[in-house]
Amino acid sequence: MSSEGDRRGEERANWRDAGEKRPLSSVSTRQQHIAEMARKYRGSPLTTLSHHLDLLWMREAYGRVNRDSAPGVDGQTVAGYGEHLDENLLNLLERVKRGVYRAPWVKRVHIPKSDTETRPIGMPTVENKVLERAVAMLLEPVYETQFLDCSFGFRPGRSPHQALEAVRDAVMTMGGGWVLDVDVQKYFDTIPHQQLRDVLSLRIRDGVIGRLVAKWLKAGVWEEGQVTYPETGTPQGGVISPLLSNIYLHEVLDSWFVHEIKPGLQGKAELIRFADDFVVVCAQREDAVRVLELVTARFQSYGLTIHPEKTRIVDFHHPWKSEDKPQTFDFLGFTHYWAKTRDGGFAVKRQTKGKKFRAALKGIAEWCKTHRHEPVAKQHRDLSAKVRGHDAYYGIRGNFPALARFRHEVLRLWHYWLRRRSCERRGGEKLWKLLTEHFPLPRARIVHTAKIHQLTWSL
């Protein structure tokens, strides 16, 4: 077995050999090679990644930044940063490689989450978004070689609809069972910085990347003229935050459950996770109770807290196997329940969660009230886009009745607020006929088939 120094030397040699064998001129080619190196040295941390941070890599990172994203504390827009792009990127690279880069403050605002709660949203500077995207592009191929199939959130080629299908498949395969529905309290805000860095160092020991992550974690948050320095949590609004959170939960939950807990359970069990939302489907109630105890203790040891009131074990047995009516559970905005099929059997179906349905309609009502004096044709275009956007997420098989009901409620709200216009002289029936015949909203439709697609370098 070679020493650590020999291994690092071989790793660097492999990078040079790869450069001689094929041109590493594109980002995708280099990501492919990073994934190959990650697989080759699966049991050892990688120490040479930051040399990929060159002008070509940074240009690609800039190209992946959302052009419509809000500016940070410096007020600079994405378009403004791109006016002297190469000059700005070379200056940024020089500061990063010299170790003098300083993470700027993150601007924070609050948006409504519910009638009583708000959600903090962070807005980093454009330069920070570019650099975080560049580092995420380095780390992604490394971790995609070891992330497990039970994880669906913020991963290339994966989506919440695939997670929903995985939950349904697990329940149907077991013929129902016990569903451990877990809620993690303020996960993104409570990740301990040192423990996150320790988990990252298990796989990545490139000094440049380690210093950048440490600086982002310590970056101040600017809010209404006041700057605070959070001691826990990932960078708010940061491009790299979803990846860092996935890396942490892969170690804390996914790998631990699949390799250490699942083999010791009495019956079948499946974990399905999307970001910090996850459920565990168990065939035996004793297993569900045991997993809850172990998960609670495990999370506490890693600085995380399971919400005691929102976390529950749901009796979700097949109706043929249960004396009582099966309970329901919510996951990713959908309520899961057993229902009869056309051939007289039972299957797991999903419908839009009531809270989400009402919140969406409330947003539509507020929009109709604000824009009721605009031309009807323009309102029709905007409302049609909103309905299609709703279907784009909630348009899964089995949810057609909720989609149709949503469309009808949108039409009713639109009709109500148009009648409130002072200039509107049509009767209610005439206006309803005008909207349904001349300005019909898009038909409700099922959008998702939810097949999992893998990138070539993640296989």
Tab-separated table of C-alpha atoms in Angstrom:
chain	number	residue	atom	x	y	z
A	1	MET	CA	0.000	0.000	0.000
A	2	SER	CA	1.503	3.340	-1.040
A	3	SER	CA	1.995	6.204	1.379
A	4	GLU	CA	-0.095	9.385	1.390
A	5	GLY	CA	2.679	11.251	-0.418
A	6	ASP	CA	2.925	8.589	-3.106
A	7	ARG	CA	-0.819	8.653	-3.599
A	8	ARG	CA	-0.864	12.431	-4.058
A	9	GLY	CA	1.992	12.210	-6.514
A	10	GLU	CA	0.156	9.586	-8.524
A	11	GLU	CA	-2.990	11.723	-8.469
A	12	ARG	CA	-1.129	14.733	-9.901
A	13	ALA	CA	0.564	12.532	-12.492
A	14	ASN	CA	-2.791	11.214	-13.600
A	15	TRP	CA	-4.028	14.757	-14.090
A	16	ARG	CA	-0.989	15.526	-16.286
A	17	ASP	CA	-1.335	12.278	-18.228
A	18	ALA	CA	-5.003	12.984	-18.866
A	19	GLY	CA	-4.103	16.401	-20.216
A	20	GLU	CA	-1.631	14.801	-22.653
A	21	LYS	CA	-4.036	12.083	-23.784
A	22	ARG	CA	-7.026	14.310	-24.489
A	23	PRO	CA	-7.646	18.050	-24.612
A	24	LEU	CA	-9.276	19.289	-21.434
A	25	SER	CA	-10.677	22.248	-23.329
A	26	SER	CA	-14.299	21.961	-22.212
A	27	VAL	CA	-15.805	22.040	-18.754
A	28	SER	CA	-17.804	18.869	-19.379
A	29	THR	CA	-14.637	16.984	-20.379
A	30	ARG	CA	-12.889	18.070	-17.224
A	31	GLN	CA	-15.908	17.192	-15.090
A	32	GLN	CA	-15.858	13.740	-16.654
A	33	HIS	CA	-12.220	13.349	-15.671
A	34	ILE	CA	-12.873	14.635	-12.139
A	35	ALA	CA	-15.529	11.947	-11.768
A	36	GLU	CA	-13.075	9.291	-12.989
A	37	MET	CA	-10.521	10.412	-10.425
A	38	ALA	CA	-13.191	10.423	-7.704
A	39	ARG	CA	-14.092	6.826	-8.523
A	40	LYS	CA	-10.453	5.741	-8.651
A	41	TYR	CA	-9.681	7.258	-5.247
A	42	ARG	CA	-13.081	6.552	-3.708
A	43	GLY	CA	-11.642	5.835	-0.277
A	44	SER	CA	-9.260	8.803	-0.161
A	45	PRO	CA	-9.738	12.598	-0.134
A	46	LEU	CA	-8.901	14.517	-3.314
A	47	THR	CA	-6.264	17.211	-2.962
A	48	THR	CA	-5.965	18.651	-6.483
A	49	LEU	CA	-9.103	20.279	-7.810
A	50	SER	CA	-8.661	24.049	-7.665
A	51	HIS	CA	-6.224	24.122	-10.610
A	52	HIS	CA	-9.317	23.766	-12.824
A	53	LEU	CA	-10.370	27.265	-11.776
A	54	ASP	CA	-9.139	29.103	-14.856
A	55	LEU	CA	-10.695	31.662	-17.197
A	56	LEU	CA	-12.534	29.028	-19.260
A	57	TRP	CA	-14.049	27.462	-16.138
A	58	MET	CA	-15.068	30.851	-14.733
A	59	ARG	CA	-16.677	31.916	-18.001
A	60	GLU	CA	-18.801	28.782	-17.889
A	61	ALA	CA	-19.720	29.512	-14.276
A	62	TYR	CA	-20.784	33.034	-15.198
A	63	GLY	CA	-22.888	31.639	-18.028
A	64	ARG	CA	-24.813	29.476	-15.547
A	65	VAL	CA	-25.745	32.378	-13.260
A	66	ASN	CA	-29.370	33.448	-13.535
A	67	ARG	CA	-29.455	36.688	-15.523
A	68	ASP	CA	-32.546	37.869	-13.652
A	69	SER	CA	-31.134	37.312	-10.165
A	70	ALA	CA	-31.281	40.287	-7.824
A	71	PRO	CA	-28.078	42.253	-7.095
A	72	GLY	CA	-26.311	41.934	-3.770
A	73	VAL	CA	-25.051	44.576	-1.354
A	74	ASP	CA	-22.853	46.165	-4.031
A	75	GLY	CA	-25.814	46.773	-6.354
A	76	GLN	CA	-24.086	45.194	-9.342
A	77	THR	CA	-26.209	43.271	-11.837
A	78	VAL	CA	-25.255	40.163	-13.784
A	79	ALA	CA	-25.277	42.124	-17.033
A	80	GLY	CA	-23.133	44.865	-15.510
A	81	TYR	CA	-20.549	42.343	-14.317
A	82	GLY	CA	-20.398	40.904	-17.812
A	83	GLU	CA	-19.503	44.195	-19.479
A	84	HIS	CA	-15.847	43.625	-18.555
A	85	LEU	CA	-16.172	39.910	-17.966
A	86	ASP	CA	-12.650	38.623	-18.607
A	87	GLU	CA	-11.089	41.455	-16.640
A	88	ASN	CA	-13.422	40.845	-13.690
A	89	LEU	CA	-12.903	37.073	-13.772
A	90	LEU	CA	-9.100	37.303	-13.971
A	91	ASN	CA	-9.094	39.726	-11.047
A	92	LEU	CA	-11.294	37.345	-9.058
A	93	LEU	CA	-9.080	34.356	-9.895
A	94	GLU	CA	-5.952	36.236	-8.863
A	95	ARG	CA	-7.439	37.028	-5.438
A	96	VAL	CA	-8.642	33.466	-4.956
A	97	LYS	CA	-5.299	31.863	-5.842
A	98	ARG	CA	-3.380	34.319	-3.639
A	99	GLY	CA	-5.727	33.643	-0.728
A	100	VAL	CA	-6.753	37.296	-0.326
A	101	TYR	CA	-10.344	36.870	-1.541
A	102	ARG	CA	-12.877	38.046	1.033
A	103	ALA	CA	-16.438	36.802	1.003
A	104	PRO	CA	-18.789	39.818	0.741
A	105	TRP	CA	-21.834	40.315	2.895
A	106	VAL	CA	-25.044	38.620	1.835
A	107	LYS	CA	-28.049	40.895	1.530
A	108	ARG	CA	-31.106	39.433	3.263
A	109	VAL	CA	-34.795	40.176	2.792
A	110	HIS	CA	-37.902	38.419	4.082
A	111	ILE	CA	-40.762	37.106	1.964
A	112	PRO	CA	-44.094	35.792	3.284
A	113	LYS	CA	-44.141	32.058	4.015
A	114	SER	CA	-47.594	31.966	5.548
A	115	ASP	CA	-50.020	34.327	7.247
A	116	THR	CA	-47.820	34.364	10.358
A	117	GLU	CA	-44.332	33.443	9.113
A	118	THR	CA	-41.752	34.835	6.722
A	119	ARG	CA	-38.848	33.150	4.956
A	120	PRO	CA	-35.419	34.839	4.830
A	121	ILE	CA	-33.905	35.063	1.347
A	122	GLY	CA	-30.228	35.805	0.815
A	123	MET	CA	-28.914	37.734	-2.189
A	124	PRO	CA	-25.137	37.329	-2.685
A	125	THR	CA	-23.155	39.587	-4.992
A	126	VAL	CA	-22.766	38.562	-8.630
A	127	GLU	CA	-19.061	37.888	-8.144
A	128	ASN	CA	-19.821	35.580	-5.253
A	129	LYS	CA	-22.474	33.748	-7.283
A	130	VAL	CA	-19.952	33.155	-10.053
A	131	LEU	CA	-17.295	31.836	-7.684
A	132	GLU	CA	-19.729	29.624	-5.775
A	133	ARG	CA	-21.020	28.221	-9.065
A	134	ALA	CA	-17.459	27.509	-10.178
A	135	VAL	CA	-16.676	25.585	-6.978
A	136	ALA	CA	-20.009	23.735	-7.156
A	137	MET	CA	-19.042	22.645	-10.689
A	138	LEU	CA	-15.862	21.135	-9.203
A	139	LEU	CA	-17.554	19.354	-6.323
A	140	GLU	CA	-20.611	18.046	-8.140
A	141	PRO	CA	-18.888	15.342	-10.230
A	142	VAL	CA	-16.991	14.177	-7.141
A	143	TYR	CA	-20.058	13.698	-4.980
A	144	GLU	CA	-22.332	12.408	-7.740
A	145	THR	CA	-20.116	9.328	-7.784
A	146	GLN	CA	-21.046	8.562	-4.168
A	147	PHE	CA	-24.487	10.081	-3.570
A	148	LEU	CA	-27.117	7.349	-3.214
A	149	ASP	CA	-30.274	6.657	-5.191
A	150	CYS	CA	-32.462	7.614	-2.223
A	151	SER	CA	-31.407	11.279	-2.589
A	152	PHE	CA	-33.261	13.432	-5.151
A	153	GLY	CA	-32.883	17.076	-4.129
A	154	PHE	CA	-30.689	19.559	-6.001
A	155	ARG	CA	-28.999	16.902	-8.107
A	156	PRO	CA	-28.517	16.907	-11.902
A	157	GLY	CA	-31.089	14.812	-13.707
A	158	ARG	CA	-33.269	14.396	-10.597
A	159	SER	CA	-36.451	16.114	-9.486
A	160	PRO	CA	-39.090	16.161	-6.743
A	161	HIS	CA	-41.451	14.263	-9.036
A	162	GLN	CA	-39.015	11.358	-9.158
A	163	ALA	CA	-38.900	11.409	-5.354
A	164	LEU	CA	-42.694	11.259	-5.301
A	165	GLU	CA	-42.646	8.269	-7.643
A	166	ALA	CA	-40.035	6.581	-5.443
A	167	VAL	CA	-42.297	6.982	-2.395
A	168	ARG	CA	-45.275	5.586	-4.271
A	169	ASP	CA	-43.254	2.655	-5.618
A	170	ALA	CA	-41.919	1.819	-2.147
A	171	VAL	CA	-45.387	1.812	-0.592
A	172	MET	CA	-46.960	-0.158	-3.438
A	173	THR	CA	-44.149	-2.734	-3.419
A	174	MET	CA	-44.589	-3.340	0.307
A	175	GLY	CA	-48.372	-3.327	0.046
A	176	GLY	CA	-48.501	-0.428	2.473
A	177	GLY	CA	-46.924	-0.152	5.872
A	178	TRP	CA	-45.690	2.461	8.317
A	179	VAL	CA	-44.415	5.803	7.039
A	180	LEU	CA	-42.014	7.781	9.199
A	181	ASP	CA	-42.690	11.396	8.190
A	182	VAL	CA	-39.780	13.489	9.514
A	183	ASP	CA	-39.506	17.262	9.864
A	184	VAL	CA	-36.068	18.787	10.485
A	185	GLN	CA	-36.224	22.108	12.313
A	186	LYS	CA	-34.653	24.927	10.265
A	187	TYR	CA	-32.119	22.587	8.704
A	188	PHE	CA	-30.348	25.091	6.434
A	189	ASP	CA	-30.005	27.577	9.302
A	190	THR	CA	-28.657	25.145	11.902
A	191	ILE	CA	-25.915	23.132	10.173
A	192	PRO	CA	-22.821	23.453	12.416
A	193	HIS	CA	-19.973	25.021	10.469
A	194	GLN	CA	-17.132	22.942	11.889
A	195	GLN	CA	-18.942	19.661	11.491
A	196	LEU	CA	-19.853	20.554	7.921
A	197	ARG	CA	-16.196	21.294	7.174
A	198	ASP	CA	-15.188	18.028	8.818
A	199	VAL	CA	-17.616	16.110	6.605
A	200	LEU	CA	-16.332	17.943	3.514
A	201	SER	CA	-12.730	17.114	4.407
A	202	LEU	CA	-13.526	13.405	4.285
A	203	ARG	CA	-13.557	13.770	0.507
A	204	ILE	CA	-12.036	17.166	-0.359
A	205	ARG	CA	-8.720	18.416	1.016
A	206	ASP	CA	-7.858	21.016	-1.569
A	207	GLY	CA	-6.666	24.030	0.427
A	208	VAL	CA	-8.154	26.636	-1.929
A	209	ILE	CA	-11.607	25.059	-1.833
A	210	GLY	CA	-11.475	24.535	1.920
A	211	ARG	CA	-10.613	28.192	2.538
A	212	LEU	CA	-13.372	29.400	0.212
A	213	VAL	CA	-16.019	27.299	1.933
A	214	ALA	CA	-14.847	28.527	5.335
A	215	LYS	CA	-15.079	32.148	4.175
A	216	TRP	CA	-18.565	31.679	2.766
A	217	LEU	CA	-19.764	30.102	5.987
A	218	LYS	CA	-18.413	33.040	7.992
A	219	ALA	CA	-19.654	35.762	5.607
A	220	GLY	CA	-21.769	38.449	7.255
A	221	VAL	CA	-25.472	38.929	6.568
A	222	TRP	CA	-26.602	42.483	5.801
A	223	GLU	CA	-30.165	43.350	6.735
A	224	GLU	CA	-31.557	46.887	6.962
A	225	GLY	CA	-28.157	48.400	7.622
A	226	GLN	CA	-27.153	45.852	10.264
A	227	VAL	CA	-24.546	43.120	9.739
A	228	THR	CA	-24.624	39.850	11.659
A	229	TYR	CA	-22.334	36.845	11.487
A	230	PRO	CA	-24.233	33.551	11.799
A	231	GLU	CA	-22.474	30.768	13.672
A	232	THR	CA	-24.491	27.990	12.006
A	233	GLY	CA	-26.126	27.343	8.653
A	234	THR	CA	-25.088	27.380	5.014
A	235	PRO	CA	-24.704	30.649	3.044
A	236	GLN	CA	-28.165	32.131	2.563
A	237	GLY	CA	-29.119	32.274	-1.099
A	238	GLY	CA	-25.730	30.891	-2.031
A	239	VAL	CA	-25.385	28.825	-5.170
A	240	ILE	CA	-23.288	26.310	-3.269
A	241	SER	CA	-25.658	25.959	-0.284
A	242	PRO	CA	-27.829	23.168	-1.763
A	243	LEU	CA	-24.750	21.087	-2.583
A	244	LEU	CA	-23.190	21.604	0.849
A	245	SER	CA	-26.465	20.648	2.527
A	246	ASN	CA	-26.655	17.492	0.399
A	247	ILE	CA	-23.081	16.581	1.282
A	248	TYR	CA	-23.866	16.941	4.979
A	249	LEU	CA	-27.064	14.895	4.911
A	250	HIS	CA	-25.417	12.237	2.762
A	251	GLU	CA	-23.029	11.581	5.629
A	252	VAL	CA	-25.481	12.203	8.473
A	253	LEU	CA	-28.435	10.293	7.032
A	254	ASP	CA	-28.227	8.575	3.638
A	255	SER	CA	-25.028	6.566	3.903
A	256	TRP	CA	-25.600	5.835	7.600
A	257	PHE	CA	-29.144	4.558	7.065
A	258	VAL	CA	-28.425	2.440	3.975
A	259	HIS	CA	-25.208	0.839	5.194
A	260	GLU	CA	-25.651	0.668	8.986
A	261	ILE	CA	-29.340	0.823	9.927
A	262	LYS	CA	-31.301	-0.786	7.108
A	263	PRO	CA	-29.474	-4.164	7.223
A	264	GLY	CA	-30.383	-4.590	10.911
A	265	LEU	CA	-34.126	-3.956	10.592
A	266	GLN	CA	-36.694	-6.751	10.863
A	267	GLY	CA	-38.508	-5.996	7.623
A	268	LYS	CA	-38.161	-3.965	4.466
A	269	ALA	CA	-37.519	-0.234	4.690
A	270	GLU	CA	-36.842	2.492	2.149
A	271	LEU	CA	-35.527	6.045	2.641
A	272	ILE	CA	-36.531	8.759	0.178
A	273	ARG	CA	-35.046	12.231	0.642
A	274	PHE	CA	-35.402	15.521	-1.205
A	275	ALA	CA	-33.101	18.129	0.379
A	276	ASP	CA	-34.107	18.169	4.077
A	277	ASP	CA	-37.522	16.584	3.469
A	278	PHE	CA	-37.518	12.824	3.844
A	279	VAL	CA	-39.705	9.859	4.683
A	280	VAL	CA	-38.867	6.286	5.638
A	281	VAL	CA	-41.327	3.612	4.500
A	282	CYS	CA	-41.218	0.558	6.792
A	283	ALA	CA	-43.009	-2.768	6.565
A	284	GLN	CA	-42.923	-3.196	10.382
A	285	ARG	CA	-44.068	-0.669	12.983
A	286	GLU	CA	-41.244	-1.725	15.319
A	287	ASP	CA	-38.765	-0.722	12.608
A	288	ALA	CA	-40.371	2.702	12.183
A	289	VAL	CA	-40.210	3.347	15.930
A	290	ARG	CA	-36.594	2.193	16.064
A	291	VAL	CA	-35.563	4.311	13.088
A	292	LEU	CA	-37.176	7.401	14.642
A	293	GLU	CA	-35.197	6.878	17.858
A	294	LEU	CA	-31.942	6.357	15.980
A	295	VAL	CA	-32.474	9.280	13.592
A	296	THR	CA	-33.275	11.622	16.477
A	297	ALA	CA	-30.094	10.680	18.321
A	298	ARG	CA	-28.010	10.755	15.146
A	299	PHE	CA	-29.181	14.233	14.198
A	300	GLN	CA	-28.576	15.558	17.701
A	301	SER	CA	-24.975	14.387	17.527
A	302	TYR	CA	-24.561	16.377	14.309
A	303	GLY	CA	-26.160	19.562	15.637
A	304	LEU	CA	-29.589	19.053	14.042
A	305	THR	CA	-33.041	18.781	15.618
A	306	ILE	CA	-36.045	16.660	14.672
A	307	HIS	CA	-39.298	18.585	15.203
A	308	PRO	CA	-41.135	16.623	17.925
A	309	GLU	CA	-44.631	17.760	16.924
A	310	LYS	CA	-44.400	17.679	13.130
A	311	THR	CA	-42.611	14.317	12.989
A	312	ARG	CA	-44.941	11.315	13.144
A	313	ILE	CA	-45.372	7.648	12.292
A	314	VAL	CA	-48.290	7.131	9.914
A	315	ASP	CA	-50.297	3.928	9.631
A	316	PHE	CA	-50.418	3.623	5.868
A	317	HIS	CA	-51.380	0.002	5.429
A	318	HIS	CA	-53.168	-1.244	2.356
A	319	PRO	CA	-56.950	-1.002	2.979
A	320	TRP	CA	-57.228	-4.778	2.554
A	321	LYS	CA	-54.691	-5.281	5.324
A	322	SER	CA	-55.992	-2.716	7.796
A	323	GLU	CA	-59.021	-2.795	10.051
A	324	ASP	CA	-59.096	0.990	10.283
A	325	LYS	CA	-59.101	3.528	7.485
A	326	PRO	CA	-55.459	4.212	6.458
A	327	GLN	CA	-54.063	7.602	7.433
A	328	THR	CA	-52.587	10.085	4.973
A	329	PHE	CA	-49.238	11.859	4.897
A	330	ASP	CA	-47.804	14.865	3.091
A	331	PHE	CA	-44.569	14.955	1.117
A	332	LEU	CA	-43.270	17.657	-1.251
A	333	GLY	CA	-46.584	19.490	-1.457
A	334	PHE	CA	-48.773	16.428	-2.051
A	335	THR	CA	-51.090	14.458	0.204
A	336	HIS	CA	-50.680	10.690	-0.241
A	337	TYR	CA	-53.708	8.464	0.274
A	338	TRP	CA	-55.137	5.091	-0.716
A	339	ALA	CA	-57.956	5.124	-3.262
A	340	LYS	CA	-59.866	2.650	-5.372
A	341	THR	CA	-58.831	2.013	-8.961
A	342	ARG	CA	-61.094	1.424	-11.943
A	343	ASP	CA	-60.679	-2.351	-11.703
A	344	GLY	CA	-61.801	-2.377	-8.070
A	345	GLY	CA	-58.381	-2.572	-6.465
A	346	PHE	CA	-56.502	0.014	-4.420
A	347	ALA	CA	-53.522	2.203	-5.268
A	348	VAL	CA	-51.600	5.094	-3.722
A	349	LYS	CA	-52.717	8.396	-5.170
A	350	ARG	CA	-51.523	11.950	-4.652
A	351	GLN	CA	-53.373	15.246	-4.621
A	352	THR	CA	-52.275	18.806	-4.049
A	353	LYS	CA	-51.822	19.442	-0.339
A	354	GLY	CA	-54.690	21.550	0.965
A	355	LYS	CA	-52.424	24.195	2.457
A	356	LYS	CA	-50.527	24.575	-0.817
A	357	PHE	CA	-53.768	24.680	-2.822
A	358	ARG	CA	-55.179	27.484	-0.678
A	359	ALA	CA	-51.916	29.430	-0.712
A	360	ALA	CA	-51.775	29.284	-4.517
A	361	LEU	CA	-55.340	30.569	-4.814
A	362	LYS	CA	-54.627	33.336	-2.327
A	363	GLY	CA	-51.739	34.470	-4.520
A	364	ILE	CA	-54.021	34.412	-7.578
A	365	ALA	CA	-56.661	36.477	-5.765
A	366	GLU	CA	-54.105	39.108	-4.759
A	367	TRP	CA	-52.786	39.254	-8.313
A	368	CYS	CA	-56.278	39.642	-9.800
A	369	LYS	CA	-57.072	42.421	-7.351
A	370	THR	CA	-53.884	44.320	-8.159
A	371	HIS	CA	-54.077	43.905	-11.949
A	372	ARG	CA	-57.851	44.071	-12.461
A	373	HIS	CA	-57.664	47.363	-14.400
A	374	GLU	CA	-55.250	46.033	-17.015
A	375	PRO	CA	-56.599	44.936	-20.431
A	376	VAL	CA	-58.409	41.609	-20.248
A	377	ALA	CA	-56.199	40.126	-22.976
A	378	LYS	CA	-53.051	40.874	-20.970
A	379	GLN	CA	-54.592	39.478	-17.796
A	380	HIS	CA	-55.502	36.354	-19.730
A	381	ARG	CA	-51.912	35.852	-20.897
A	382	ASP	CA	-50.500	36.301	-17.407
A	383	LEU	CA	-53.090	34.100	-15.702
A	384	SER	CA	-52.617	31.400	-18.332
A	385	ALA	CA	-48.908	31.411	-17.572
A	386	LYS	CA	-49.655	31.057	-13.863
A	387	VAL	CA	-51.996	28.125	-14.468
A	388	ARG	CA	-49.415	26.385	-16.671
A	389	GLY	CA	-46.788	27.013	-13.992
A	390	HIS	CA	-49.051	25.411	-11.396
A	391	ASP	CA	-49.533	22.376	-13.623
A	392	ALA	CA	-45.786	22.205	-14.260
A	393	TYR	CA	-45.293	21.163	-10.637
A	394	TYR	CA	-48.602	19.656	-9.538
A	395	GLY	CA	-49.396	17.945	-12.850
A	396	ILE	CA	-48.758	14.354	-11.785
A	397	ARG	CA	-50.924	11.332	-12.496
A	398	GLY	CA	-53.854	10.982	-10.127
A	399	ASN	CA	-53.997	14.710	-9.399
A	400	PHE	CA	-56.183	15.757	-12.347
A	401	PRO	CA	-59.270	16.552	-10.206
A	402	ALA	CA	-57.250	19.020	-8.104
A	403	LEU	CA	-55.805	20.610	-11.249
A	404	ALA	CA	-59.258	21.034	-12.757
A	405	ARG	CA	-60.593	22.457	-9.494
A	406	PHE	CA	-57.686	24.908	-9.348
A	407	ARG	CA	-58.444	26.107	-12.886
A	408	HIS	CA	-62.119	26.632	-12.011
A	409	GLU	CA	-61.248	28.584	-8.856
A	410	VAL	CA	-58.823	30.789	-10.789
A	411	LEU	CA	-61.552	31.557	-13.310
A	412	ARG	CA	-64.006	32.345	-10.517
A	413	LEU	CA	-61.560	34.733	-8.829
A	414	TRP	CA	-60.748	36.415	-12.122
A	415	HIS	CA	-64.444	36.896	-12.847
A	416	TYR	CA	-65.032	38.302	-9.340
A	417	TRP	CA	-62.310	40.933	-9.545
A	418	LEU	CA	-63.167	41.964	-13.091
A	419	ARG	CA	-66.704	42.692	-11.927
A	420	ARG	CA	-65.232	44.960	-9.251
A	421	ARG	CA	-63.797	47.251	-11.890
A	422	SER	CA	-65.578	50.585	-11.977
A	423	CYS	CA	-65.559	50.484	-15.785
A	424	GLU	CA	-67.112	47.027	-16.022
A	425	ARG	CA	-70.762	47.288	-17.136
A	426	ARG	CA	-71.377	43.710	-18.274
A	427	GLY	CA	-73.623	41.487	-16.237
A	428	GLY	CA	-72.127	38.562	-14.399
A	429	GLU	CA	-73.388	35.988	-16.893
A	430	LYS	CA	-72.167	37.938	-19.938
A	431	LEU	CA	-68.734	38.431	-18.385
A	432	TRP	CA	-68.503	34.732	-17.490
A	433	LYS	CA	-69.419	33.814	-21.082
A	434	LEU	CA	-66.777	36.222	-22.402
A	435	LEU	CA	-64.052	34.674	-20.253
A	436	THR	CA	-64.966	31.055	-20.949
A	437	GLU	CA	-65.502	31.431	-24.693
A	438	HIS	CA	-63.034	34.129	-25.770
A	439	PHE	CA	-60.388	33.979	-23.028
A	440	PRO	CA	-60.363	30.358	-21.855
A	441	LEU	CA	-57.684	29.306	-19.400
A	442	PRO	CA	-55.398	26.409	-20.399
A	443	ARG	CA	-56.809	22.949	-19.863
A	444	ALA	CA	-55.570	21.052	-16.829
A	445	ARG	CA	-53.038	18.434	-17.875
A	446	ILE	CA	-50.725	15.798	-16.469
A	447	VAL	CA	-47.109	16.748	-17.131
A	448	HIS	CA	-44.792	14.327	-15.363
A	449	THR	CA	-43.830	10.740	-16.040
A	450	ALA	CA	-40.924	10.983	-13.549
A	451	LYS	CA	-38.146	8.861	-14.983
A	452	ILE	CA	-34.696	9.153	-13.408
A	453	HIS	CA	-31.977	10.362	-15.760
A	454	GLN	CA	-28.308	9.990	-14.880
A	455	LEU	CA	-25.459	12.095	-16.228
A	456	THR	CA	-22.733	10.073	-17.910
A	457	TRP	CA	-20.184	11.096	-15.288
A	458	SER	CA	-22.491	10.104	-12.423
A	459	LEU	CA	-22.851	6.478	-13.455
